[in-house]
Amino acid sequence: MTTVHERARPAAEVLEWGRATVDPAMREAVGALPDPVRHIAGYHFGWWDATGQPSEPTGKALRPTLTLLACQAVGGDVEAAVPAAVAVELVHDFSLLHDDVMDGDRTRRHRPTAWTVFGTGPAILTGDVLLTLAVELVAAAGPHARILTSAVLDLLGGQNADTSFEQRDDVTLSECVAMAVGKTGALLRVSCTLGALAGGATPDQVARLGLFGEHLGLAFQHVDDLLGIWGDPAATGKPVHSDLLNRKKSLPVVAALTSGTPAGDELASFYFAQPEFDPARAAALVEQAGGRDWSRERAAQLLRQALDTLNVAAPDTTATGELTALARMAVDRTH
């Protein structure tokens, strides 16, 4: 049985523990796949470079770590949650492989994206295989595969809405929030839900830990959207103002566009119509229209709601403290 620490560890240490706990099972599952899917997946995970030479793994392993900690928070043995933890990370990477193709992104985690190295078709097919493998892992471990597939449907619905927004100039703020709940909140929700179920949680604990994950996911998306405009490229791995250059209808952008302010009206006048514009000017207008402050405030409010829900679901446990530290780290990024 895995040792439960008596003192809550710092978030960075918890993430390293989560990665180390899940990594052997992740490598075993992916290692059984045929090439070239195995090779492309390993490259995407950062296990090796394009030629197959070992390299440093990339990604924070946030979602699988949430799964492990949710299991511990309700008194479960963390080993019981490993299959679900691997599954949610596979779903996450499935979505990233497809996102990079759809968005035309050429870098991910400071290296060329899989589709630019191996081709569009192979990258898409690798994502499909990872999703299938995730469902198989959860189905083999218990009766909760439908919970995962339901979350995947929500995720895909959010991604589909995000894509459709690119063709529209009338996206409302409520639509944008609903998109983010599906695109990001659903997978963090199911990460915590599956962990709680693996730990033998009560129905109330399962529901509350799932809601904790959903609130955290939406807060995380607010911060991601802020970083997509004002983030440091050295930290994000993407160009400054990248979301503006791609005409994203992100949360702070839609908040600005629908603000009814002169700055919002000016932003709309060229954001929809002009083939080229000054992204620095667009970023300034988003800020002047209140989009930046609104997303900051909403992220902070959602974090408080998430932590309040967590404390009711699993009060006074070491794992609760570590979930709290992880949530604060996920939201308290430079933005």
CSV table of C-alpha atoms in Angstrom, one decimal:
chain,number,residue,atom,x,y,z
A,1,MET,CA,0.0,0.0,0.0
A,2,THR,CA,1.2,3.5,-0.9
A,3,THR,CA,2.2,5.6,2.2
A,4,VAL,CA,0.0,8.5,3.0
A,5,HIS,CA,2.1,11.5,4.0
A,6,GLU,CA,1.2,13.1,7.3
A,7,ARG,CA,2.3,16.6,6.1
A,8,ALA,CA,1.0,18.1,2.9
A,9,ARG,CA,3.8,18.3,0.4
A,10,PRO,CA,4.4,21.4,-1.9
A,11,ALA,CA,2.5,21.4,-5.2
A,12,ALA,CA,5.7,20.8,-7.3
A,13,GLU,CA,6.6,17.8,-5.2
A,14,VAL,CA,3.1,16.4,-5.4
A,15,LEU,CA,3.2,16.7,-9.2
A,16,GLU,CA,6.5,14.8,-9.3
A,17,TRP,CA,5.0,12.1,-7.1
A,18,GLY,CA,1.9,11.9,-9.4
A,19,ARG,CA,4.1,11.6,-12.5
A,20,ALA,CA,6.3,8.9,-10.9
A,21,THR,CA,3.3,6.9,-9.7
A,22,VAL,CA,1.6,6.9,-13.0
A,23,ASP,CA,4.6,6.7,-15.4
A,24,PRO,CA,5.3,2.9,-15.2
A,25,ALA,CA,1.6,2.0,-15.9
A,26,MET,CA,1.5,4.7,-18.7
A,27,ARG,CA,4.6,3.3,-20.3
A,28,GLU,CA,3.3,-0.3,-20.1
A,29,ALA,CA,0.0,0.7,-21.7
A,30,VAL,CA,1.5,2.7,-24.5
A,31,GLY,CA,4.4,0.3,-24.9
A,32,ALA,CA,2.0,-2.4,-26.0
A,33,LEU,CA,0.8,-0.3,-28.9
A,34,PRO,CA,2.1,-1.1,-32.4
A,35,ASP,CA,4.4,1.3,-34.2
A,36,PRO,CA,4.2,3.9,-35.5
A,37,VAL,CA,1.5,4.9,-33.0
A,38,ARG,CA,3.7,3.9,-30.0
A,39,HIS,CA,6.6,6.0,-31.4
A,40,ILE,CA,4.4,9.1,-32.1
A,41,ALA,CA,2.8,8.9,-28.7
A,42,GLY,CA,6.1,8.6,-26.9
A,43,TYR,CA,7.4,11.6,-28.8
A,44,HIS,CA,4.3,13.6,-27.8
A,45,PHE,CA,4.8,12.6,-24.2
A,46,GLY,CA,8.5,13.6,-24.3
A,47,TRP,CA,9.8,10.1,-23.7
A,48,TRP,CA,12.0,10.3,-26.8
A,49,ASP,CA,12.8,12.5,-29.7
A,50,ALA,CA,11.8,12.0,-33.3
A,51,THR,CA,14.5,9.5,-33.9
A,52,GLY,CA,13.7,7.5,-30.8
A,53,GLN,CA,16.5,8.7,-28.5
A,54,PRO,CA,15.5,9.2,-24.9
A,55,SER,CA,14.5,12.7,-23.7
A,56,GLU,CA,13.0,14.4,-20.7
A,57,PRO,CA,9.2,13.8,-20.3
A,58,THR,CA,7.1,16.9,-20.7
A,59,GLY,CA,3.7,18.0,-19.3
A,60,LYS,CA,2.7,18.7,-15.7
A,61,ALA,CA,0.6,15.5,-15.1
A,62,LEU,CA,-2.0,17.6,-13.3
A,63,ARG,CA,-5.0,15.5,-14.2
A,64,PRO,CA,-3.6,12.1,-13.1
A,65,THR,CA,-2.3,13.6,-9.9
A,66,LEU,CA,-5.8,15.0,-9.2
A,67,THR,CA,-7.1,11.4,-9.7
A,68,LEU,CA,-4.6,9.9,-7.3
A,69,LEU,CA,-5.2,12.6,-4.6
A,70,ALA,CA,-9.0,12.4,-4.9
A,71,CYS,CA,-8.7,8.7,-4.1
A,72,GLN,CA,-6.5,9.4,-1.1
A,73,ALA,CA,-8.8,12.2,0.1
A,74,VAL,CA,-11.6,9.8,0.7
A,75,GLY,CA,-9.4,7.2,2.4
A,76,GLY,CA,-8.7,5.0,-0.6
A,77,ASP,CA,-5.5,3.2,-1.6
A,78,VAL,CA,-3.9,5.2,-4.3
A,79,GLU,CA,-2.9,2.1,-6.3
A,80,ALA,CA,-6.6,1.5,-7.0
A,81,ALA,CA,-6.7,4.8,-8.9
A,82,VAL,CA,-3.7,4.3,-11.2
A,83,PRO,CA,-5.7,2.9,-14.2
A,84,ALA,CA,-8.1,5.9,-14.0
A,85,ALA,CA,-5.2,8.3,-13.6
A,86,VAL,CA,-3.5,6.9,-16.7
A,87,ALA,CA,-6.8,7.0,-18.6
A,88,VAL,CA,-7.4,10.7,-17.9
A,89,GLU,CA,-3.9,11.6,-19.0
A,90,LEU,CA,-4.4,9.6,-22.2
A,91,VAL,CA,-7.6,11.5,-22.9
A,92,HIS,CA,-5.9,14.8,-22.3
A,93,ASP,CA,-3.1,13.9,-24.7
A,94,PHE,CA,-5.6,12.7,-27.3
A,95,SER,CA,-7.2,16.2,-27.1
A,96,LEU,CA,-3.9,17.9,-27.4
A,97,LEU,CA,-2.8,15.9,-30.5
A,98,HIS,CA,-6.1,16.8,-32.2
A,99,ASP,CA,-6.1,20.5,-31.0
A,100,ASP,CA,-2.6,21.0,-32.4
A,101,VAL,CA,-3.8,19.8,-35.8
A,102,MET,CA,-7.0,21.9,-35.7
A,103,ASP,CA,-5.3,25.0,-34.6
A,104,GLY,CA,-2.3,24.6,-36.8
A,105,ASP,CA,0.0,25.0,-33.7
A,106,ARG,CA,3.6,24.1,-34.6
A,107,THR,CA,5.0,24.0,-31.0
A,108,ARG,CA,3.8,22.2,-27.9
A,109,ARG,CA,5.8,22.0,-24.6
A,110,HIS,CA,8.7,23.8,-26.3
A,111,ARG,CA,9.2,21.3,-29.1
A,112,PRO,CA,7.6,20.7,-32.6
A,113,THR,CA,4.1,19.3,-32.4
A,114,ALA,CA,3.6,15.7,-33.5
A,115,TRP,CA,1.7,16.5,-36.7
A,116,THR,CA,4.6,18.8,-37.9
A,117,VAL,CA,7.1,15.9,-37.4
A,118,PHE,CA,5.0,12.8,-38.4
A,119,GLY,CA,2.2,14.2,-40.5
A,120,THR,CA,-1.4,15.2,-39.9
A,121,GLY,CA,-3.0,11.8,-40.5
A,122,PRO,CA,-0.6,9.9,-38.2
A,123,ALA,CA,-1.0,12.4,-35.4
A,124,ILE,CA,-4.8,12.3,-35.6
A,125,LEU,CA,-4.8,8.5,-35.6
A,126,THR,CA,-2.5,8.4,-32.6
A,127,GLY,CA,-4.9,10.6,-30.7
A,128,ASP,CA,-7.7,8.2,-31.7
A,129,VAL,CA,-5.8,5.2,-30.4
A,130,LEU,CA,-5.0,7.0,-27.1
A,131,LEU,CA,-8.6,7.7,-26.5
A,132,THR,CA,-9.6,4.1,-27.2
A,133,LEU,CA,-6.9,2.9,-24.9
A,134,ALA,CA,-8.1,5.2,-22.1
A,135,VAL,CA,-11.6,3.8,-22.3
A,136,GLU,CA,-10.3,0.2,-22.3
A,137,LEU,CA,-8.2,0.9,-19.1
A,138,VAL,CA,-11.2,2.3,-17.2
A,139,ALA,CA,-13.5,-0.5,-18.4
A,140,ALA,CA,-11.0,-3.2,-17.4
A,141,ALA,CA,-10.7,-1.6,-13.9
A,142,GLY,CA,-14.4,-1.3,-13.0
A,143,PRO,CA,-17.9,-0.3,-14.1
A,144,HIS,CA,-17.2,3.4,-14.7
A,145,ALA,CA,-16.3,3.6,-18.4
A,146,ARG,CA,-19.5,5.5,-19.2
A,147,ILE,CA,-18.5,8.2,-16.8
A,148,LEU,CA,-15.3,8.7,-18.7
A,149,THR,CA,-17.0,8.6,-22.2
A,150,SER,CA,-19.6,11.1,-21.0
A,151,ALA,CA,-16.8,13.5,-20.0
A,152,VAL,CA,-15.2,13.0,-23.4
A,153,LEU,CA,-18.4,13.9,-25.1
A,154,ASP,CA,-18.6,17.1,-23.0
A,155,LEU,CA,-14.9,17.8,-23.9
A,156,LEU,CA,-15.6,17.3,-27.6
A,157,GLY,CA,-18.7,19.4,-27.4
A,158,GLY,CA,-16.6,22.2,-25.9
A,159,GLN,CA,-14.0,21.8,-28.6
A,160,ASN,CA,-16.6,21.8,-31.3
A,161,ALA,CA,-18.1,25.0,-29.9
A,162,ASP,CA,-14.6,26.6,-29.7
A,163,THR,CA,-14.0,25.8,-33.4
A,164,SER,CA,-17.5,27.1,-34.4
A,165,PHE,CA,-16.8,30.4,-32.6
A,166,GLU,CA,-14.1,31.2,-35.1
A,167,GLN,CA,-16.7,31.6,-37.8
A,168,ARG,CA,-19.0,33.8,-35.7
A,169,ASP,CA,-19.0,37.4,-34.6
A,170,ASP,CA,-21.9,37.1,-32.2
A,171,VAL,CA,-20.6,34.8,-29.5
A,172,THR,CA,-22.1,35.5,-26.1
A,173,LEU,CA,-20.3,35.4,-22.8
A,174,SER,CA,-22.6,32.6,-21.5
A,175,GLU,CA,-21.8,30.5,-24.6
A,176,CYS,CA,-18.1,31.1,-24.1
A,177,VAL,CA,-18.3,30.0,-20.5
A,178,ALA,CA,-20.3,26.9,-21.4
A,179,MET,CA,-17.6,26.0,-24.0
A,180,ALA,CA,-14.9,26.3,-21.4
A,181,VAL,CA,-16.7,24.1,-18.9
A,182,GLY,CA,-16.9,21.4,-21.6
A,183,LYS,CA,-13.5,21.9,-23.1
A,184,THR,CA,-11.5,22.1,-19.8
A,185,GLY,CA,-13.8,21.6,-16.9
A,186,ALA,CA,-15.1,18.2,-18.0
A,187,LEU,CA,-11.8,16.4,-17.9
A,188,LEU,CA,-10.7,17.8,-14.5
A,189,ARG,CA,-14.2,16.9,-13.2
A,190,VAL,CA,-13.9,13.3,-14.3
A,191,SER,CA,-10.3,13.1,-13.1
A,192,CYS,CA,-11.5,13.8,-9.5
A,193,THR,CA,-14.7,11.7,-10.0
A,194,LEU,CA,-12.9,8.6,-11.1
A,195,GLY,CA,-10.4,9.0,-8.3
A,196,ALA,CA,-13.1,9.3,-5.7
A,197,LEU,CA,-14.9,6.3,-7.0
A,198,ALA,CA,-11.7,4.3,-6.9
A,199,GLY,CA,-11.2,5.3,-3.3
A,200,GLY,CA,-14.7,4.1,-2.3
A,201,ALA,CA,-16.2,7.5,-1.8
A,202,THR,CA,-19.8,8.1,-0.8
A,203,PRO,CA,-22.1,9.5,-3.6
A,204,ASP,CA,-22.0,12.9,-2.0
A,205,GLN,CA,-18.2,12.9,-1.9
A,206,VAL,CA,-18.1,11.8,-5.5
A,207,ALA,CA,-20.4,14.6,-6.6
A,208,ARG,CA,-18.5,17.2,-4.5
A,209,LEU,CA,-15.0,16.2,-5.7
A,210,GLY,CA,-16.3,16.2,-9.3
A,211,LEU,CA,-17.6,19.8,-8.7
A,212,PHE,CA,-14.3,20.7,-7.2
A,213,GLY,CA,-12.6,19.5,-10.4
A,214,GLU,CA,-15.1,21.4,-12.7
A,215,HIS,CA,-14.6,24.7,-10.8
A,216,LEU,CA,-10.9,24.2,-10.9
A,217,GLY,CA,-11.0,23.4,-14.6
A,218,LEU,CA,-12.9,26.6,-15.5
A,219,ALA,CA,-10.5,28.7,-13.4
A,220,PHE,CA,-7.6,27.0,-15.1
A,221,GLN,CA,-9.1,27.9,-18.5
A,222,HIS,CA,-9.4,31.6,-17.5
A,223,VAL,CA,-5.8,31.6,-16.6
A,224,ASP,CA,-4.8,29.8,-19.8
A,225,ASP,CA,-6.7,32.4,-21.8
A,226,LEU,CA,-4.9,35.2,-20.0
A,227,LEU,CA,-1.6,33.5,-20.7
A,228,GLY,CA,-2.6,33.1,-24.4
A,229,ILE,CA,-2.6,36.9,-24.6
A,230,TRP,CA,-0.1,38.1,-22.0
A,231,GLY,CA,1.9,35.1,-21.2
A,232,ASP,CA,5.7,34.9,-21.4
A,233,PRO,CA,6.7,32.8,-24.4
A,234,ALA,CA,9.5,31.3,-22.4
A,235,ALA,CA,6.9,29.9,-20.0
A,236,THR,CA,4.0,29.1,-22.4
A,237,GLY,CA,6.0,27.8,-25.3
A,238,LYS,CA,3.9,29.9,-27.6
A,239,PRO,CA,4.3,33.4,-29.2
A,240,VAL,CA,3.2,36.4,-27.3
A,241,HIS,CA,-0.4,37.3,-28.2
A,242,SER,CA,-0.8,33.9,-29.8
A,243,ASP,CA,-4.6,33.7,-29.1
A,244,LEU,CA,-5.2,37.1,-30.7
A,245,LEU,CA,-3.2,36.2,-33.7
A,246,ASN,CA,-5.4,33.1,-34.1
A,247,ARG,CA,-8.6,35.2,-33.6
A,248,LYS,CA,-9.6,33.1,-30.6
A,249,LYS,CA,-12.9,33.9,-28.9
A,250,SER,CA,-11.3,33.2,-25.5
A,251,LEU,CA,-13.0,34.2,-22.2
A,252,PRO,CA,-11.3,37.6,-21.8
A,253,VAL,CA,-11.7,38.4,-25.5
A,254,VAL,CA,-15.4,37.7,-25.5
A,255,ALA,CA,-15.8,39.6,-22.2
A,256,ALA,CA,-14.2,42.6,-23.9
A,257,LEU,CA,-16.2,42.2,-27.2
A,258,THR,CA,-19.5,42.1,-25.3
A,259,SER,CA,-18.7,44.7,-22.7
A,260,GLY,CA,-20.5,47.6,-24.5
A,261,THR,CA,-17.5,49.8,-23.9
A,262,PRO,CA,-15.8,52.0,-26.5
A,263,ALA,CA,-12.7,49.8,-26.3
A,264,GLY,CA,-14.8,46.7,-26.9
A,265,ASP,CA,-16.4,48.3,-29.9
A,266,GLU,CA,-13.1,49.3,-31.3
A,267,LEU,CA,-11.7,45.8,-30.8
A,268,ALA,CA,-14.8,44.3,-32.7
A,269,SER,CA,-14.3,46.7,-35.6
A,270,PHE,CA,-11.1,45.0,-36.7
A,271,TYR,CA,-11.0,41.7,-34.8
A,272,PHE,CA,-13.7,40.3,-37.1
A,273,ALA,CA,-13.1,42.2,-40.3
A,274,GLN,CA,-9.4,42.9,-40.9
A,275,PRO,CA,-7.1,40.2,-42.2
A,276,GLU,CA,-4.2,41.7,-40.3
A,277,PHE,CA,-4.1,43.9,-37.2
A,278,ASP,CA,-1.7,45.0,-34.5
A,279,PRO,CA,-2.0,42.3,-31.7
A,280,ALA,CA,-0.5,44.6,-29.1
A,281,ARG,CA,-3.2,47.1,-29.8
A,282,ALA,CA,-5.8,44.3,-29.6
A,283,ALA,CA,-4.4,43.2,-26.2
A,284,ALA,CA,-4.5,46.8,-24.9
A,285,LEU,CA,-8.2,47.0,-26.0
A,286,VAL,CA,-9.1,43.7,-24.3
A,287,GLU,CA,-7.6,45.1,-21.1
A,288,GLN,CA,-9.2,48.6,-21.4
A,289,ALA,CA,-12.6,46.9,-22.0
A,290,GLY,CA,-12.3,45.0,-18.8
A,291,GLY,CA,-11.6,41.5,-20.2
A,292,ARG,CA,-8.4,41.0,-18.4
A,293,ASP,CA,-9.7,42.0,-14.9
A,294,TRP,CA,-12.9,40.0,-15.4
A,295,SER,CA,-11.0,36.8,-16.1
A,296,ARG,CA,-8.6,37.4,-13.2
A,297,GLU,CA,-11.5,38.0,-10.8
A,298,ARG,CA,-13.5,35.0,-12.1
A,299,ALA,CA,-10.5,32.7,-11.8
A,300,ALA,CA,-10.0,33.8,-8.2
A,301,GLN,CA,-13.7,33.3,-7.4
A,302,LEU,CA,-13.8,29.9,-9.0
A,303,LEU,CA,-10.8,28.8,-7.0
A,304,ARG,CA,-12.5,29.8,-3.8
A,305,GLN,CA,-15.6,27.9,-4.8
A,306,ALA,CA,-13.5,24.9,-5.7
A,307,LEU,CA,-11.7,24.9,-2.3
A,308,ASP,CA,-15.0,25.4,-0.4
A,309,THR,CA,-16.4,22.4,-2.2
A,310,LEU,CA,-13.3,20.3,-1.5
A,311,ASN,CA,-13.3,21.1,2.2
A,312,VAL,CA,-16.9,19.8,2.5
A,313,ALA,CA,-16.2,16.7,0.5
A,314,ALA,CA,-13.0,15.6,2.4
A,315,PRO,CA,-12.2,17.8,5.4
A,316,ASP,CA,-9.0,17.7,7.3
A,317,THR,CA,-7.0,15.1,5.3
A,318,THR,CA,-3.4,15.4,4.1
A,319,ALA,CA,-4.6,14.7,0.5
A,320,THR,CA,-7.1,17.6,0.8
A,321,GLY,CA,-4.2,19.9,1.7
A,322,GLU,CA,-2.3,18.7,-1.3
A,323,LEU,CA,-5.3,19.1,-3.6
A,324,THR,CA,-5.5,22.7,-2.2
A,325,ALA,CA,-1.9,23.4,-3.0
A,326,LEU,CA,-2.2,21.9,-6.4
A,327,ALA,CA,-5.3,24.0,-7.2
A,328,ARG,CA,-3.6,27.2,-6.0
A,329,MET,CA,-0.6,26.4,-8.2
A,330,ALA,CA,-2.7,25.7,-11.2
A,331,VAL,CA,-4.5,29.0,-10.9
A,332,ASP,CA,-1.8,31.2,-9.5
A,333,ARG,CA,0.3,31.3,-12.6
A,334,THR,CA,1.7,34.5,-14.0
A,335,HIS,CA,-1.0,36.3,-15.8
